[in-house]
Each structure stands twice: as structure tokens, then as C-alpha cells.
Amino acid sequence: MGEFKVHRVRFFNYVPSGIRCVAYNNQSNRLAVSRTDGTVEIYNLSANYFQEKFFPGHESRATEALCWAEGQRLFSAGLNGEILEYDLQALNIKYALDAFGGPIWSMTASPSGSQLLVGCEDGSVKLFELTPDKIQFARNFDRQKSRILSLSWHPAGTHIAAGSIDYVSVFDVKSGSIVRKMVLDRQHLGVTKSRCIVWGVAFLSDGTVISVDSVGKVQLWDSATGTLVKSHVIANADVQSIAVADQEDSFVVGTAEGTVFHFQLVPVTSSSSEKQWVRTKPFQHHTHDVRTVAHSPTALISGGTDTHLVIRPLMEKVEVKNYDAALRKITFPHRRLISCSKRRQLLLFQFAHHLELWRLGSTVATGKNGDTLPLSKNADHLLHLKTKVRKGPENISCSCVSPCGSWIAYSTASRFFLYRVKYERDNISLQRVSKMPAFLRSALHILFSEDSTKLFVASNQGSLHIIHLLEGNFKHLHTFQPQSGTVEAMCLLAVSPDGNWLAASGTSAGVHVYDLNHLKLHCTVPAYNFPVTALAIAPNTNNLVIAHSDQQVFEFSIPDKQYTEWSRAVQKQGLHQLWLQRDTPITHISFHPKRPTHILLHDTYMFCLIDKSLPLPNDKTMLYNPLPPKNESDVFLRRTAHAFKISKIYKPLLFMDLLDERTLVAVERPLDDIIAQLPPPIKKKKFGT
């Protein structure tokens, strides 16, 4: 791999927002996740659980409910009383509709997907009809005395169950009136609580209603008679969420103690046809409240205050050992939050509502491999830039610092900002470029050219804008419009070091390559089944290296409009099995300036240098850390040496890049530092303490 001096950075004080709710779409095998800051993320479970889309949050948009309707339509609702629909192609919010019932606590789609129900603060349950372009209010159900905290449709669509404070109501959908009310017991282990909050309900085909509540109980009710059938006390704190499998043979619940419980419908005896619900498996993969759960055909999915999205496979449902057979914890976004100015040794950190600009420290000390060198000059925090948005505290969607360090650009969902940065000895000044054109209202990805004279902006309408940067000003050069018949947003950009080529990738379409000299589309890389996670253009050769979510790596020659010989050799032999089994996507690719055969890339838990001059590893060779040969006579090591040099020293790794041919910068975010900044979990009594 060679020796590098590494700047090991741990002062990126990033804390992901907690997970508030999840919604699984069985038709597309996608998972929607909403966080406490209003951010919504879409994970493609068929593409190695890759986070293929995201919608930046807003502080006034605290999402409390999330659901899919009519297949591919995604809705959310929250405490601001609005229902939002998301445009999954353009990656923006289509519209916001006030339900006029105060804060919305719950929402669910009908089994047919053509109707929406929302439960409001004022005790109302409101029915909306879906139209092709919007939703339309239909009618109110009988109003209750307290807020509607949970809702569930009967699979036949004839009745709904609504959870409130101290009771569960069953409504007839046709009339909108209550047909049954079940009052819950407030007692827990002999202690009567002041109230019982029904956090979740589920309506089964046989008429059974399952409720989970704040006194730690999972209760099964007969909706026809309103009687309690069975009660399970599973926690000393709230049971906050429930999800049922499509076959209705199992369900999962999450508690405020961080435990997930799996219930299954099993025969009473081995020879009996009668079945009963039994608590079969507890899982403790969270440190804090499990606020939400989902049940896919092969896995239990949970998320909560500790920011982890946990996918726990059901091994009896997994047919073959593949991506679905491994426990996953997804903590960090699958997009870059850090950009680098190599010339000035600067790092730009992106947070939800501000940016931080840091200058790396330096040292004059020397040492041997593995030594930690003392700093002669500490890292400097140069700039703290807060967002300025008229519509309130919107989250930053993307940001970038130019290679020369003289420009900073960032965007929210409604505004685009460009700043000129000037350095005078130890002082720094910032000048905002005013009067940005209307077409730069927002961006999904921002990138500067290598010489910092051009700015490339990918908008959420599929357009790519090229801006020429002047001293404190700009000039619009060109806009590449989306291909005819498509409005898909471009999420990833890469520009060649010579400034002649621009590559752009969307969430599902192929990679488009543009000729920046003639301002036209040059070619399109052949489409692939899995989304692109990272791409970059190599210096000198102008080869485009593309990483996909299934861990495949391709190299495409832009001048020749075809895959390179090395890329064809990789596909013919196949990548190492351990490489393909990695569960985090490659998020950054770069190249060694003096060694054209070297490709550098990383994911969250490893850094890899690919040397194309060496043979590819096969499944019989050791993938990780093969030792390089020390001399020509070292036959064994020469046989085992291969192209993939992998280091797992730095993790979790949010960013890594070459500053020069001998210097690397690695930005880590230890999980213990994140947990230390979370609110304290519920204290549980442990044996012997």
C-alpha cells in the first residue's frame, strides 16, 4: 500500500438525529425512515440496503407518522398539522395540506391504498381520498375525547381501530361511527398509573385487535365483543410500537427499554389445530427507546433514539445466505457530509443547520511506521456559518468547499448560497454572492472544478447547471437539461481534473457523461441493476470509476466510450467473496496523483487501495492485509500479494482523501462519542447490582 502520513481527525462533532418512524413497502421492497429533525430517507432493501434517496428536514416539521399508499406514493404527517406527499423522482415535497385537526399523531393507508386516515390532537379521525395528483378530504369519523395516537385498518377495509388515552375504539368505515370501545387497565405490577397511553394498534383479519401501551403491556382484544383475550406484560416501561407480518403469523413490538420482542402464532400442542400468540424472541440491539418497528418478509426492522436503524434477519425465512442473512446497524448517511480543500488543508463539515470550516494541524516531527506524531500546530476552527433561510430553519441538503478554499457553496430545500472566502494571515472574511438566479433555488449535489473556476450544481428537477466563478461574482455558462421523458434528479457528480468531462448519476438511471468543451452529452454508461454509490474520474486517463451498492466496481473509458480491459477482467474473474459480503457502501473514490494504477476508495469501516498492476484476488486467497514481499526470493508472499490493500484501522470512517502523494486525511466518528451526547436511557435493574 505504501507509507502515508495520516491526519486522523476526530473533531467532527456529528450526531445523527433519532429515528421517529419507519414504513415498509412490500411491493418495491423499500423502507422509508423519518428522523426527529424531519429528514426522510428511502432505503432500497433489494440493493444491499442502500440509502438511495433523502429529503432534508425542517425544524417545524416534526414527523410523527409515515406511510406508503397506492404502491409508490409516500406520505408523512406531524405535529404541525400538515400532510406531506413526496416526489420520489424529483426528490422534493409535492405539496403540504393542512388537515385542520391540530397536531397529527397517526396516519395509515387503506388496504387498497386509495384512502388515508389521520388521527389528530382534537380527537378527530379524518378520511382522505387519493386523487392522481393530490389528496382530497372526504369526511370525519366520530370525534373522541382525547388525541388519536395510533390507527390500523382491518385488512378487509371495513373497520378501523384507533388508540387513544385509556381506550381503543373500533370504527365502522362506512358510517364513521364507533361500534366498540375497549377500556384498558392502568395497573402495572400492582401499581395503578394515572393514565394508559395506547401507542400502537394492529387489526388482524380474524377481528383481533392488538394494542401496546404505556404500562408495558401487549394486549389482544376481540373486536366483535370488546373483551380482552390475552395480556402480556413485557416491560417495566412503555411499549411504543408494533408491526405485523403480511401473513399475520408474527408481529414485533419495541419498548422504551431498548428491547424488541418477537411474537409468533404457534399451535397450542403439536397435534392441535388451535393456535395462540407466544412471545418467542427478545432482541437487545438498542441502547435507548425503540420508537418504531417494521416487519418485512425476512427481517424485523427497528429504530429509535440511539439513531441506529437495525435490520434483524429472521433466519427461518432466509432461503440462501446473502445480504438478507446478516444483522445490520445503519447509523451514518450514505452520502458525504465532508468536503476538502487540498491546497489550503481545509475541511468543511456539514451539520443540519450550520457549516464548520477547519484548518488541519501540522507537525515537523518524524517517526517510523505506526507512530503518533505530536502536533507543532493544532487544528484551527476558522468558520462557523449558520443557515439563512426566510422560510424557517431548513436543514442543509448539500455543501462543498472549492479546492483552492476560496469558495463555499451550500443549499437547503428552498435556497442556494454561495460565499467568497478571503484569507489574510490569521483572519478570515466572508462575502456572500447576492442575487442568485431563480434556477439555482436548490441543489442536490454541488461540486467545484479542480482549478476552482467552475461550479457544477445538480438541481432537483434533473438539470445540471455550470457556473463560471469570477472575483466575488459569477456567470451562468450552460444548463444540461434532463433527458427527454425523465425528471429524475441527479444525486452524484464527478468532474475530470482537466475540466473536460462531467459525470452525473441519478438514483436509478445510468451514468451520463458530458463534454464540457462542446457543452453536449458525450455518452451514457450502460445501465446496471444496482444504484451508484460513488464515482470519480481519474487524471491523465479520464477513466470513470463507478462503485455500486452491490459492491461491484467498474472502470469506464470516457474517450473510448467503453469499459477498460481491467474492468472487463474484474467482471470475468469476479470480486472476492468477502469483498462482496461487505454491508456498507463505498462513499468516496480518489486517485494517487503520481501512480495512475492506484485507485483509493472507502466505506464506513475500511479504506482500500486498489493497485491495478497486481493480480486480482480469488476466493482462496486472503483478502484482508496480505503482506507485501520484502525481496525477490519471498515466493510465498509474492504469490499471495494481490491488487486489494485494505486497512480497517480507521472507523467509523466518514471521509478519507489524499491531500498530496504522501499525505492522507481520515475523518472518524466513534460511536461512543455519539452515545455520550444522547439523553440517558431508562435505567434497568441488573442481577447482582
XYZ file of N, CA and C in Angstrom, residues 440-525:
258
model
N -31.316 28.487 -9.576
C -30.482 27.930 -8.516
C -31.209 27.993 -7.170
N -32.486 27.647 -7.200
C -33.269 27.723 -5.970
C -32.832 26.671 -4.958
N -32.440 25.499 -5.445
C -31.987 24.449 -4.535
C -31.094 23.492 -5.308
N -30.364 22.658 -4.573
C -29.425 21.721 -5.197
C -29.403 20.421 -4.415
N -29.096 19.340 -5.128
C -28.914 18.028 -4.506
C -27.449 17.660 -4.390
N -26.614 18.230 -5.269
C -25.180 17.979 -5.210
C -24.457 19.197 -5.772
N -23.337 19.552 -5.130
C -22.532 20.706 -5.533
C -21.093 20.241 -5.694
N -20.434 20.733 -6.743
C -19.058 20.328 -7.000
C -18.312 21.463 -7.700
N -17.065 21.683 -7.285
C -16.200 22.667 -7.931
C -15.225 21.958 -8.857
N -14.798 22.661 -9.908
C -13.766 22.123 -10.787
C -12.426 22.137 -10.057
N -11.447 21.400 -10.606
C -10.146 21.274 -9.962
C -9.443 22.618 -9.824
N -9.634 23.507 -10.808
C -8.993 24.824 -10.754
C -9.860 25.869 -10.059
N -11.006 25.458 -9.514
C -11.918 26.320 -8.738
C -12.504 27.466 -9.551
N -12.537 27.346 -10.877
C -13.115 28.410 -11.708
C -14.551 28.112 -12.116
N -14.994 26.869 -11.917
C -16.358 26.500 -12.304
C -17.054 25.804 -11.150
N -18.362 26.018 -11.097
C -19.216 25.392 -10.095
C -20.285 24.588 -10.819
N -20.449 23.331 -10.420
C -21.450 22.450 -11.026
C -22.535 22.170 -9.991
N -23.785 22.395 -10.405
C -24.911 22.269 -9.482
C -25.942 21.324 -10.088
N -26.292 20.264 -9.353
C -27.357 19.344 -9.759
C -28.634 19.735 -9.039
N -29.643 20.147 -9.790
C -30.901 20.579 -9.185
C -31.835 19.394 -9.024
N -32.939 19.607 -8.289
C -33.871 18.504 -8.057
C -34.852 18.315 -9.209
N -34.680 19.051 -10.306
C -35.505 18.856 -11.486
C -34.752 18.113 -12.587
N -33.581 17.562 -12.262
C -32.815 16.812 -13.233
C -31.859 17.644 -14.057
N -31.822 18.960 -13.842
C -30.941 19.848 -14.605
C -29.568 19.929 -13.953
N -28.539 20.148 -14.789
C -27.170 20.350 -14.322
C -26.708 21.723 -14.785
N -26.385 22.594 -13.842
C -26.010 23.969 -14.151
C -24.496 24.135 -14.023
N -23.916 24.892 -14.955
C -22.492 25.204 -14.925
C -22.343 26.703 -14.704
N -21.643 27.062 -13.630
C -21.454 28.465 -13.252
C -19.967 28.794 -13.334
N -19.649 29.896 -14.019
C -18.268 30.376 -14.070
C -18.061 31.365 -12.924
N -17.064 31.105 -12.083
C -16.832 31.914 -10.897
C -15.845 33.037 -11.207
N -16.251 34.264 -10.871
C -15.406 35.442 -11.025
C -15.046 35.950 -9.632
N -14.302 37.012 -9.544
C -13.909 37.586 -8.254
C -15.138 38.164 -7.555
N -15.695 37.402 -6.621
C -16.853 37.869 -5.866
C -18.137 37.848 -6.657
N -18.177 37.213 -7.830
C -19.377 37.181 -8.651
C -19.400 35.883 -9.446
N -20.335 35.788 -10.389
C -20.457 34.561 -11.166
C -21.100 34.874 -12.515
N -21.027 33.880 -13.415
C -21.664 33.970 -14.726
C -22.194 32.597 -15.087
N -23.458 32.550 -15.497
C -24.064 31.286 -15.883
C -23.575 30.901 -17.284
N -22.945 29.716 -17.387
C -22.404 29.276 -18.671
C -23.376 28.399 -19.449
N -23.955 27.410 -18.780
C -24.788 26.462 -19.517
C -25.619 25.642 -18.541
N -26.716 25.083 -19.046
C -27.540 24.146 -18.286
C -27.808 22.916 -19.135
N -27.438 21.754 -18.614
C -27.783 20.498 -19.262
C -29.173 20.083 -18.770
N -30.112 20.002 -19.688
C -31.464 19.616 -19.326
C -31.564 18.098 -19.204
N -32.526 17.606 -18.408
C -32.674 16.146 -18.279
C -33.055 15.515 -19.604
N -32.749 14.229 -19.720
C -33.090 13.508 -20.942
C -34.598 13.518 -21.141
N -35.024 13.509 -22.387
C -36.447 13.619 -22.715
C -37.239 12.510 -22.032
N -38.362 12.918 -21.449
C -39.239 11.954 -20.792
C -38.868 11.614 -19.372
N -37.803 12.220 -18.824
C -37.393 11.923 -17.452
C -37.277 13.211 -16.647
N -37.580 13.104 -15.375
C -37.379 14.234 -14.452
C -36.556 13.764 -13.253
N -35.831 12.662 -13.426
C -35.089 12.105 -12.298
C -33.955 13.034 -11.879
N -33.873 13.265 -10.586
C -32.831 14.140 -10.057
C -31.484 13.448 -10.085
N -30.426 14.233 -10.327
C -29.061 13.727 -10.295
C -28.486 13.940 -8.899
N -27.980 12.869 -8.291
C -27.540 12.927 -6.898
C -26.028 12.897 -6.736
N -25.296 12.465 -7.764
C -23.842 12.354 -7.675
C -23.200 12.988 -8.900
N -22.127 13.752 -8.669
C -21.383 14.401 -9.746
C -19.900 14.081 -9.606
N -19.200 14.059 -10.748
C -17.740 13.925 -10.758
C -17.216 14.683 -11.966
N -16.172 15.473 -11.773
C -15.567 16.251 -12.856
C -14.121 15.793 -13.031
N -13.663 15.755 -14.271
C -12.287 15.332 -14.528
C -11.314 16.421 -14.091
N -10.112 16.043 -13.653
C -9.130 17.050 -13.215
C -8.766 18.062 -14.294
N -8.835 17.664 -15.582
C -8.525 18.619 -16.650
C -9.703 19.506 -17.016
N -10.870 19.275 -16.381
C -12.036 20.124 -16.607
C -12.766 19.866 -17.905
N -12.508 18.734 -18.571
C -13.125 18.465 -19.873
C -14.393 17.620 -19.778
N -14.562 16.891 -18.686
C -15.674 15.935 -18.602
C -16.412 16.071 -17.273
N -17.716 15.848 -17.342
C -18.570 15.846 -16.156
C -19.430 14.594 -16.193
N -19.395 13.805 -15.116
C -20.229 12.606 -14.995
C -21.308 12.860 -13.949
N -22.522 12.399 -14.243
C -23.653 12.617 -13.337
C -24.474 11.338 -13.255
N -24.930 11.023 -12.044
C -25.714 9.806 -11.821
C -26.962 10.129 -11.021
N -28.078 9.499 -11.395
C -29.312 9.610 -10.639
C -29.490 8.418 -9.729
N -30.702 8.252 -9.201
C -30.950 7.176 -8.242
C -31.167 5.832 -8.922
N -31.583 5.838 -10.187
C -31.823 4.551 -10.846
C -31.315 4.527 -12.281
N -31.243 5.675 -12.935
C -30.797 5.701 -14.331
C -29.287 5.485 -14.406
N -28.783 5.288 -15.641
C -27.351 5.113 -15.830
C -26.598 6.412 -15.597
N -25.276 6.316 -15.728
C -24.408 7.475 -15.544
C -24.254 8.189 -16.886
N -24.496 9.505 -16.881
C -24.354 10.323 -18.083
C -23.021 11.065 -18.022
N -22.319 11.121 -19.145
C -21.039 11.826 -19.241
C -21.203 12.971 -20.230
N -20.836 14.192 -19.798
C -20.997 15.394 -20.606
C -19.640 15.941 -21.028
N -19.586 16.421 -22.265
C -18.405 17.082 -22.805
C -18.490 18.561 -22.447
N -17.598 19.029 -21.572
C -17.669 20.414 -21.104
C -17.057 21.396 -22.092
N -16.270 20.926 -23.049
C -15.719 21.821 -24.071
C -16.764 22.166 -25.124
N -17.555 21.153 -25.523
C -18.583 21.369 -26.541
C -19.980 21.466 -25.943
N -20.073 21.342 -24.602
C -21.339 21.504 -23.871
C -22.439 20.627 -24.449
N -22.164 19.329 -24.503
C -23.150 18.383 -25.005
C -22.967 17.041 -24.309
N -23.985 16.177 -24.419
C -23.899 14.835 -23.862
C -22.916 14.021 -24.689
N -21.925 13.446 -24.025
C -20.903 12.666 -24.718
C -21.332 11.206 -24.863
N -21.760 10.592 -23.770
C -22.198 9.199 -23.812
C -22.918 8.862 -22.517
N -23.518 7.687 -22.494
C -24.169 7.154 -21.295
C -23.583 5.793 -20.986
N -23.141 5.617 -19.760
C -22.585 4.334 -19.337
C -23.707 3.296 -19.332
